[in-house]
Coordinates of C-alpha atoms in Angstrom, one line a residue:
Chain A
X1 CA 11.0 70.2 161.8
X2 CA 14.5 69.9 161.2
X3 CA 15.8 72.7 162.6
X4 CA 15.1 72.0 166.2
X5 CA 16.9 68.6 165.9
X6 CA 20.1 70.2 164.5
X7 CA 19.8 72.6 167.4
X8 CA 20.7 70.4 169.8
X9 CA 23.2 68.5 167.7
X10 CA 24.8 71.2 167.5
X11 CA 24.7 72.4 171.3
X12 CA 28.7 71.0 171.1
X13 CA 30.2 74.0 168.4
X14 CA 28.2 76.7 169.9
X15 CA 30.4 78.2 172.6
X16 CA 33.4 79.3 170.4
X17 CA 32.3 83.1 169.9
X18 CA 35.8 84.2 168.7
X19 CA 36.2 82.2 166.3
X20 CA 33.0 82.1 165.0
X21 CA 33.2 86.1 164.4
X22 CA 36.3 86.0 162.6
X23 CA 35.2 83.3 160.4
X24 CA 31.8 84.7 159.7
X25 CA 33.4 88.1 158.6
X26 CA 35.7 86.6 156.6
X27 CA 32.5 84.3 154.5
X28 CA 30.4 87.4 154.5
X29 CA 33.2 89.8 152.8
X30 CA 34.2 86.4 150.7
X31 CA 30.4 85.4 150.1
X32 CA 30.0 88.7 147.4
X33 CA 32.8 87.6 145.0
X34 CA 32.2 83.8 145.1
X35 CA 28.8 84.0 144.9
X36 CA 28.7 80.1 146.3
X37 CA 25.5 78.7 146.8
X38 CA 24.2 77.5 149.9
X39 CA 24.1 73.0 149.8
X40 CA 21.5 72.1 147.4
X41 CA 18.6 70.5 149.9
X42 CA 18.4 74.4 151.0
X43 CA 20.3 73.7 154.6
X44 CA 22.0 76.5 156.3
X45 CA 25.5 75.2 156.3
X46 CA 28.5 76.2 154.4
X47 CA 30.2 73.5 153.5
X48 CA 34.5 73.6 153.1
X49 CA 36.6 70.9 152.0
X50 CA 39.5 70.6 154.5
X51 CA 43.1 68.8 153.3
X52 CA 45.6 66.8 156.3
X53 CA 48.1 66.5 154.2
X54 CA 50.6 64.3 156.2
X55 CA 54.1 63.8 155.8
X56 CA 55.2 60.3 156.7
X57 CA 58.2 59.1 158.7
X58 CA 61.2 58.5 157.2
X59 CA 63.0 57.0 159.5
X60 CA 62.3 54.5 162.4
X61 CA 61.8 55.5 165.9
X62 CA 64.5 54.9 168.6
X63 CA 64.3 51.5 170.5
X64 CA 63.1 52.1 173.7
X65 CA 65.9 50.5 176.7
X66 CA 63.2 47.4 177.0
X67 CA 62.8 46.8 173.0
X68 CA 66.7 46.8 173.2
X69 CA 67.1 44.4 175.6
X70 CA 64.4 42.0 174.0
X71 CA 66.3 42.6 170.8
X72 CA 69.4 41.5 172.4
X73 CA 68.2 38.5 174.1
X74 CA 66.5 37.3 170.7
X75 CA 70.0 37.8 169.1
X76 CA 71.5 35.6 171.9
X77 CA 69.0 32.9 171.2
X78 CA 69.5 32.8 167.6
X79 CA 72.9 32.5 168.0
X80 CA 72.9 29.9 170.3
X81 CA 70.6 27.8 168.2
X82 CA 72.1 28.3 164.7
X83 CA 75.1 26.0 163.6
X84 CA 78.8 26.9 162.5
X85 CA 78.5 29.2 159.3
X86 CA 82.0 28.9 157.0
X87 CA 83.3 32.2 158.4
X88 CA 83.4 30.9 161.8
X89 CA 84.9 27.2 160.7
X90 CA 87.7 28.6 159.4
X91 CA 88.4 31.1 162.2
X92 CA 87.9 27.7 164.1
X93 CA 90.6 25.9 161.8
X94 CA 92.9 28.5 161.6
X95 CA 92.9 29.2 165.7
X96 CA 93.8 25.7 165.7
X97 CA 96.4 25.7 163.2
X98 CA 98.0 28.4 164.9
X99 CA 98.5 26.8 168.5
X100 CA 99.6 23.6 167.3
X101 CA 102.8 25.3 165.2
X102 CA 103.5 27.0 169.2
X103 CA 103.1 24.3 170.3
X104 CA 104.9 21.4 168.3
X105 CA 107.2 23.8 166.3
X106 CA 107.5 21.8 162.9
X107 CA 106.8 23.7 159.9
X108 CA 104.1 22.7 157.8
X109 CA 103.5 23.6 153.9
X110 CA 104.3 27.4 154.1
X111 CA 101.8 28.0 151.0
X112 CA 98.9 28.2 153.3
X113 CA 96.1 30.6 153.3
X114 CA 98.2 34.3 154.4
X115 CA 95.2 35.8 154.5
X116 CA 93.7 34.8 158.0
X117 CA 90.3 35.6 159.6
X118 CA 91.2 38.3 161.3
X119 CA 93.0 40.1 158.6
X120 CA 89.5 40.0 156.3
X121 CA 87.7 41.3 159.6
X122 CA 90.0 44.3 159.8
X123 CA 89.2 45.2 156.2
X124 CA 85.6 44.9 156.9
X125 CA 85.9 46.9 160.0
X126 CA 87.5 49.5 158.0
X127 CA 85.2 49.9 154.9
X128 CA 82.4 50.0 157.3
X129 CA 84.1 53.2 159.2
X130 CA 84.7 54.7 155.7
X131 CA 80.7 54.8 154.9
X132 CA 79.4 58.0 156.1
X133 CA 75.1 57.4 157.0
X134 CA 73.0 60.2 157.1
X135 CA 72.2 61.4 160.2
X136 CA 69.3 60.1 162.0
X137 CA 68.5 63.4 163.9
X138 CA 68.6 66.1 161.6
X139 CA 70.6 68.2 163.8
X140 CA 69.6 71.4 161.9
X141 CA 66.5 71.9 163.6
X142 CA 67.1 75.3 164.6
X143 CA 63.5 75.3 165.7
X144 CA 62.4 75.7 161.9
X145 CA 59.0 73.9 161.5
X146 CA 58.5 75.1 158.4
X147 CA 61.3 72.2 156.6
X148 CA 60.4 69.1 155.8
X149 CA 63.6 67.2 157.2
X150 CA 62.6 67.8 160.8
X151 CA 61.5 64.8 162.8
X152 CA 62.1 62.3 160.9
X153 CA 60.7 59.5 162.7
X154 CA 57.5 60.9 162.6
X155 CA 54.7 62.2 161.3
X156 CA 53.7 65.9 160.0
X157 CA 51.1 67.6 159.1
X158 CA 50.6 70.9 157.0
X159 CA 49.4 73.7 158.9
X160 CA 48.6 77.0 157.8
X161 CA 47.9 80.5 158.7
X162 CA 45.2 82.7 157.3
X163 CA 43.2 85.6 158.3
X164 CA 39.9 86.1 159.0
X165 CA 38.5 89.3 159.3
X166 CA 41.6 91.4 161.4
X167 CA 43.2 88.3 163.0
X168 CA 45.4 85.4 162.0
X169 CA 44.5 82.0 162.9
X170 CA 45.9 78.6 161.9
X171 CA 44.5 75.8 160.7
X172 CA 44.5 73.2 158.3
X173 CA 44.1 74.4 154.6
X174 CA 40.5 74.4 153.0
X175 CA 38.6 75.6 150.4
X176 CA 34.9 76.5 150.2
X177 CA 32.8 73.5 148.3
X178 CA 31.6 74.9 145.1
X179 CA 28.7 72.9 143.7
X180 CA 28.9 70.5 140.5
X181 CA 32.2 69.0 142.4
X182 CA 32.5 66.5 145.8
X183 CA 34.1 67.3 149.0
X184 CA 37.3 65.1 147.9
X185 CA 37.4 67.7 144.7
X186 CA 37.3 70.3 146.7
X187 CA 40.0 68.9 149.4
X188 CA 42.3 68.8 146.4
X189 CA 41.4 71.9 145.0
X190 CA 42.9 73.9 148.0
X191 CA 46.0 71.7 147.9
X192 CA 46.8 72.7 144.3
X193 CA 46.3 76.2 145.0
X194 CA 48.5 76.1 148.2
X195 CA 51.7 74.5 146.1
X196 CA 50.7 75.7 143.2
X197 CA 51.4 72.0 141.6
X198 CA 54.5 71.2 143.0
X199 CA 53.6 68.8 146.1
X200 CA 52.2 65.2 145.0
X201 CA 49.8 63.6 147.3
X202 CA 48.1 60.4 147.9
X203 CA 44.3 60.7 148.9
X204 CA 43.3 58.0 150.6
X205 CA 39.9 57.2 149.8
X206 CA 36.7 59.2 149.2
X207 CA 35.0 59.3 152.6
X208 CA 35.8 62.3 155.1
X209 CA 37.9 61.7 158.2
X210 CA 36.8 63.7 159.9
X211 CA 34.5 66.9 160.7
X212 CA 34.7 70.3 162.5
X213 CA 31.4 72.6 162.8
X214 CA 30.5 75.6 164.1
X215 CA 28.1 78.4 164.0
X216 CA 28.0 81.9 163.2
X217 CA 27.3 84.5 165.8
X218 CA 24.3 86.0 166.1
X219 CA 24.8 89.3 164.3
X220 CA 26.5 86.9 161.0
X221 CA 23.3 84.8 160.9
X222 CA 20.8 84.8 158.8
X223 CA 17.9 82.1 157.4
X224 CA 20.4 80.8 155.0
X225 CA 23.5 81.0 157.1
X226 CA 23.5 79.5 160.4
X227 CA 27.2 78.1 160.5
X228 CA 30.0 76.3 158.8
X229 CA 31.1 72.6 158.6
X230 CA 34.6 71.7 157.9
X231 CA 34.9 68.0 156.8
X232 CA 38.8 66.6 156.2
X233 CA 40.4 64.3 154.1
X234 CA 43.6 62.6 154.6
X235 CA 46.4 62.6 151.9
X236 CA 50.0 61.0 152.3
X237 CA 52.6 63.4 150.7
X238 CA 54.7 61.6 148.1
X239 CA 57.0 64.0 146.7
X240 CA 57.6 67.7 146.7
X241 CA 57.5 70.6 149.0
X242 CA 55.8 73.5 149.7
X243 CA 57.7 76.3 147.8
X244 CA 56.3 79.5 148.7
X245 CA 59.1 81.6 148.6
X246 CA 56.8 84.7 148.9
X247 CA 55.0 84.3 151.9
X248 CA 57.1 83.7 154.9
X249 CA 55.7 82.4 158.5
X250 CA 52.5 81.5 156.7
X251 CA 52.9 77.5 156.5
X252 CA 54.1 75.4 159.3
X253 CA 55.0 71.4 159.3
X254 CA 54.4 69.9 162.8
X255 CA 53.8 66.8 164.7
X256 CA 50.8 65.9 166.7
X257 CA 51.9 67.1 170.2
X258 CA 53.1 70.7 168.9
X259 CA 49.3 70.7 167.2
X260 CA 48.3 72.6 170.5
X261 CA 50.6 74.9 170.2
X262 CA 48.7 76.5 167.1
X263 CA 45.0 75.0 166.8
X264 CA 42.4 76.6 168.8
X265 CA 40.9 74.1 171.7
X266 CA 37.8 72.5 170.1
X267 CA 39.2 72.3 166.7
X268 CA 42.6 70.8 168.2
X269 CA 40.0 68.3 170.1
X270 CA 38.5 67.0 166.6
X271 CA 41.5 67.3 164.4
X272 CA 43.2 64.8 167.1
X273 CA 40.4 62.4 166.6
X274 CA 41.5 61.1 163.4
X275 CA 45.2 61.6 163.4
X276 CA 47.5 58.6 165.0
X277 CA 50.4 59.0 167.2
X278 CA 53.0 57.2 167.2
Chain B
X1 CA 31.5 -22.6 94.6
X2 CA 34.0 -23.4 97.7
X3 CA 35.2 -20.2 98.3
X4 CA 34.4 -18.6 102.2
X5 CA 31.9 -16.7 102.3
X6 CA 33.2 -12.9 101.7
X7 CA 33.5 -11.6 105.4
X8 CA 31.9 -7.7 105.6
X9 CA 34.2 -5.3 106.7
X10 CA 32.3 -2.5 106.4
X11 CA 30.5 -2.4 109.8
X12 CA 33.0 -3.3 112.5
X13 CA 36.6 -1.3 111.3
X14 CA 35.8 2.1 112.0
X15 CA 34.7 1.0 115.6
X16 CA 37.9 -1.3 115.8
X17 CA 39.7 1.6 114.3
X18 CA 38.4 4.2 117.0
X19 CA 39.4 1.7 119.6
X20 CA 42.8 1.7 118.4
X21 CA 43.0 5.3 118.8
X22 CA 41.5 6.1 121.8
X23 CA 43.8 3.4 123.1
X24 CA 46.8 5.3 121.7
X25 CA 45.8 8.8 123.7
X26 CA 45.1 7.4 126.9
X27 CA 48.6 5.6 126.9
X28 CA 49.9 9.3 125.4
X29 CA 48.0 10.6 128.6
X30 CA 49.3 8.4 131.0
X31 CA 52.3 9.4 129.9
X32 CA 51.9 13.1 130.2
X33 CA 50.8 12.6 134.0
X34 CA 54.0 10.4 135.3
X35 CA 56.5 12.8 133.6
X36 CA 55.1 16.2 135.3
X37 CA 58.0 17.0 137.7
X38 CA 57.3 19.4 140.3
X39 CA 59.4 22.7 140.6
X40 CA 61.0 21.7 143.8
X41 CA 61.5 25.0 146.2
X42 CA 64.7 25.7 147.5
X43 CA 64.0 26.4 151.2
X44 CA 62.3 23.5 152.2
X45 CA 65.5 21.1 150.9
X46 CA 68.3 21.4 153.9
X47 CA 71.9 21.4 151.8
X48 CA 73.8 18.8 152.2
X49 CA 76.6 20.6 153.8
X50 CA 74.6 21.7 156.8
X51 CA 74.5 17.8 158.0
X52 CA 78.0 18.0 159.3
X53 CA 78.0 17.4 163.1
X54 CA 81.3 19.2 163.2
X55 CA 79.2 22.6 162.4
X56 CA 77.0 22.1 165.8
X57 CA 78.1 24.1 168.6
X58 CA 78.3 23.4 172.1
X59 CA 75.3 23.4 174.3
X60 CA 75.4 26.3 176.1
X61 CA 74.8 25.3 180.0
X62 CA 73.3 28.8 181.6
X63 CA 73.2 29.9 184.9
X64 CA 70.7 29.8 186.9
X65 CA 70.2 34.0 187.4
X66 CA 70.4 34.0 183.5
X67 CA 67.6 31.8 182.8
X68 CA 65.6 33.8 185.7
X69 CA 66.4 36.8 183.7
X70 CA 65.5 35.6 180.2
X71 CA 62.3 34.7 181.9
X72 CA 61.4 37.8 183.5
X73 CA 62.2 39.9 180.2
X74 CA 60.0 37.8 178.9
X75 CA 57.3 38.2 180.8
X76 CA 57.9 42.3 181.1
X77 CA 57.9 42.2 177.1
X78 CA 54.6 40.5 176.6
X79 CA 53.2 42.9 179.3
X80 CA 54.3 45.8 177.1
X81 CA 53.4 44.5 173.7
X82 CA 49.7 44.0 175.3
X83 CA 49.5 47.3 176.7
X84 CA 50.7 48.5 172.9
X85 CA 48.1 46.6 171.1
X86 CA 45.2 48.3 173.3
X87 CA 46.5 51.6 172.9
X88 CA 46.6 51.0 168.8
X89 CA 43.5 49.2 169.3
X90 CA 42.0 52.0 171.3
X91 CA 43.4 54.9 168.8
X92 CA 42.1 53.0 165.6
X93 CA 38.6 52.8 167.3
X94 CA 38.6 56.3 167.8
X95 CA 39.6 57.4 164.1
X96 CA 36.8 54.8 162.8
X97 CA 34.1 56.5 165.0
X98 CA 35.5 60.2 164.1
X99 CA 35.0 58.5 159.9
X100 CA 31.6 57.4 161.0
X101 CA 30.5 60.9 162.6
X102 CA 32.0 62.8 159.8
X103 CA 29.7 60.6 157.1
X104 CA 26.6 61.3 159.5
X105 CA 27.1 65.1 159.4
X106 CA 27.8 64.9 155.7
X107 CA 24.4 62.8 155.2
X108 CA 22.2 64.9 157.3
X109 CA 23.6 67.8 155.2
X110 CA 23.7 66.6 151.4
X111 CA 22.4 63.0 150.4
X112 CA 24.2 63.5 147.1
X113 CA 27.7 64.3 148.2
X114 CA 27.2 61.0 151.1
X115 CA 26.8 58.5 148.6
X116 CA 29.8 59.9 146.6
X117 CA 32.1 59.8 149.9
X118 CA 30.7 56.5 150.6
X119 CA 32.0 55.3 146.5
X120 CA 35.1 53.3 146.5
X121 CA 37.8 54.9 145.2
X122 CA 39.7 52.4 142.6
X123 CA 42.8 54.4 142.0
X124 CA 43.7 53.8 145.9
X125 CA 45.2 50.0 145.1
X126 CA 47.6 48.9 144.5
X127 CA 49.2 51.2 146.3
X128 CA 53.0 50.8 147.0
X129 CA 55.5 52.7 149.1
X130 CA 58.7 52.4 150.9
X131 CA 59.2 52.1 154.6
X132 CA 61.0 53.9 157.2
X133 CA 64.7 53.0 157.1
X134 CA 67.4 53.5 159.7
X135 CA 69.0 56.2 158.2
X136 CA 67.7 59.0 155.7
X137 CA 69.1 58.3 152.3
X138 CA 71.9 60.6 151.7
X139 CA 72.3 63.1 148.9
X140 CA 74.5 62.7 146.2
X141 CA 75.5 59.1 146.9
X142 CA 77.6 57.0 144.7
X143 CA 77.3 54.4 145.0
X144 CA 80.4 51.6 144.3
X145 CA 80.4 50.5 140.5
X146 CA 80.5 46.6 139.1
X147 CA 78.8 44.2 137.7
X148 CA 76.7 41.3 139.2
X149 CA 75.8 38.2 138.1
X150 CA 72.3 36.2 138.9
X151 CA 72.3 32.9 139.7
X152 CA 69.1 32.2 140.2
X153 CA 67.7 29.0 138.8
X154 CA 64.4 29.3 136.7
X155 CA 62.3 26.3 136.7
X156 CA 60.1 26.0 133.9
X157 CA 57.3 23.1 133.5
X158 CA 56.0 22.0 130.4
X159 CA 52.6 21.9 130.5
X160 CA 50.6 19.4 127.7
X161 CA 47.6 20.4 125.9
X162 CA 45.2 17.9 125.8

């Protein structure tokens, strides 16, 4: 039989009992309206499309003091083995122009070049002072994870906050998988209903990421019910936001370390499996 | 009565005349091949101007605790840049297997919806986006009006039919 084979499989998800409850009196009060049927081979998981939508960087991480020096020495070395460019003959010429008039004292042609080197540097110099970048670290933080513009040199992802049965637990947004569509389907599904169409992602590819799965507790289960799996798909957000105005503290934007401040231990330990830090 | 006798023409001209002509298009072919000139590309040809032995600079005589230096950094950065690689090397391997045990769990659970994950999805290439700059762009920028003009050169070959 089956059954006993997924048993052991399965040995990993089965010590999460608070969880499990919540999530299991959430399905059963959802499971009435829905109606969503069980996978079609008859199994006893529920299957939910899961979305990591990530944010990537938009700017480049700070050198670390050994990338700068290996940055300066490779400047060093490519200026020592380059030739004269025309800039630096004529600061050259002109250097040597001007000590032989000290020293010799005879006037030469006085329709020479007035503008000199240095002059053309100083108007450089101060056109570069005039441009204003933005600012690298968006010095607004405030603590607010729920903007976009924090963290710019790295990645975020979307977390949000739901409740299940009389408690409130983050995670990443799913969606139950309704039958006639695939997992991606369903992955995109919950992301249109989050934003409400106004973020625009980039799924990458059809396959799953990644998986959570757990099981109901014993007074939740019954022959067609045994648990949940959660499987994930990646998507790179491309433009947009998330604009819900209404609900506040719901949504949160955060970087892989500040994951454990929000995601439950063995969920946090599989959702870290497929997302890289750099 | 003393007349020649009246040569045939018939069978030998169109042969002599098909000689002429094939003839004709192999010299017309020969042609064609000497005169295609090669689009010549721009960074492999050194200007002229950078010749000059005035534009060299002086060899630069270092010290003896600056060469140990260079040398050390060197050695610290390929340390470092090894280290990096295992760690991506490591972190990739982990995200393949967490793919791989995803696709089992999804195969022992529905056969249908595994070979749809496993599809290729086509709308994925080409994909094209822009890296991570230095600095965020800034709002409302302006940036300085004018007009520029391209001088690139276009090469063109002409290419015979044959």
């Amino acid at each position: 039989m089956a059954a006993p084979v997924r048993r052991t499989l399965l040995g990993l998800a089965g010590g999460w009992r608070r969880f499990e409850s919540l999530w299991a009196g959430s399905l059963g009060s959802r499971s009435l309206s829905l109606a969503a049927a069980p996978s079609s081979s008859g199994s006893p998981w529920r299957l939910l499309g899961a979305l990591c939508l990530q944010r990537p960087p938009r700017v480049s991480k700070p050198l670390t003091p050994l990338q700068k020096e290996m940055a300066a020495l490779l400047q060093q070395i490519e200026i020592e083995k380059s030739l004269y460019s025309d800039h630096e003959l004529r600061a050259l010429d002109e250097s040597q122009r001007l000590a032989r008039k000290k020293t010799d004292l005879y006037d030469e042609e006085d329709d020479q070049n007035i503008l000199l080197v240095q002059d053309l540097e100083d108007m450089w110099e101060q056109t570069f002072l005039q441009f204003k970048p933005g600012s690298r670290v968006t010095a607004d933080n405030k603590n607010d994870r729920t903007s976009l513009h924090r963290k710019l040199d790295r990645n975020l992802v979307l977390l949000v906050r739901e409740q299940l049965g009389d408690e409130y637990v983050w995670m990443l947004p799913q969606a139950e998988w309704q039958p006639g569509e695939t997992l991606r389907g369903t992955a995109q599904r919950a992301m249109a209903t989050l934003s409400e169409n106004n973020m625009e992602a980039k799924f990458l590819g059809n396959a799953p990421c990644g998986h959570y799965k757990f099981k109901f507790p014993q007074a939740m289960r019954t022959e067609s019910n045994l648990g949940a799996k959660v499987f994930f798909f990646k998507a790179l957000l491309l433009t947009g936001d998330f604009s819900q105005a209404g609900k506040k503290g719901q949504h949160v934007w955060v970087s892989k370390e500040e994951l454990g401040d929000y995601l439950k231990p063995k969920y946090l330990a599989q959702v870290r499996k497929f997302l890289l830090d750099l | 009565m003393r007349a020649e006798p009246l040569r045939k023409k018939k069978k030998v001209d169109p042969k002599k005349d098909q000689a002429a002509k094939d003839r004709l298009k192999k010299r017309i072919r020969k042609l064609e091949k000497a005169s295609q000139e090669l689009i010549p590309i721009e960074d492999f040809i050194t200007p002229v101007k950078f010749l000059d032995k005035t534009r060299q600079r002086p060899q630069v005589e270092l010290s003896f605790e600056e060469r140990e230096r260079r040398a050390l950094l060197l050695k610290r950065w390929s340390l470092y840049k090894q280290r990096e690689h295992e760690i991506e090397r490591d972190a990739i391997g982990v995200m393949l297997d967490a793919q791989q045990e995803a696709l089992e769990e999804l195969r022992l659970e529905s056969p249908e919806l595994h070979t749809e994950a496993i599809k290729r999805d086509p709308s994925l290439f080409p994909f094209e986006r822009e890296g991570p700059d230095y600095t965020p762009p800034i709002s409302n920028y302006q940036p300085p009006e004018g007009r520029y003009n391209d001088i690139t050169k276009i090469y063109t070959q002409v290419q015979f039919k044959r």
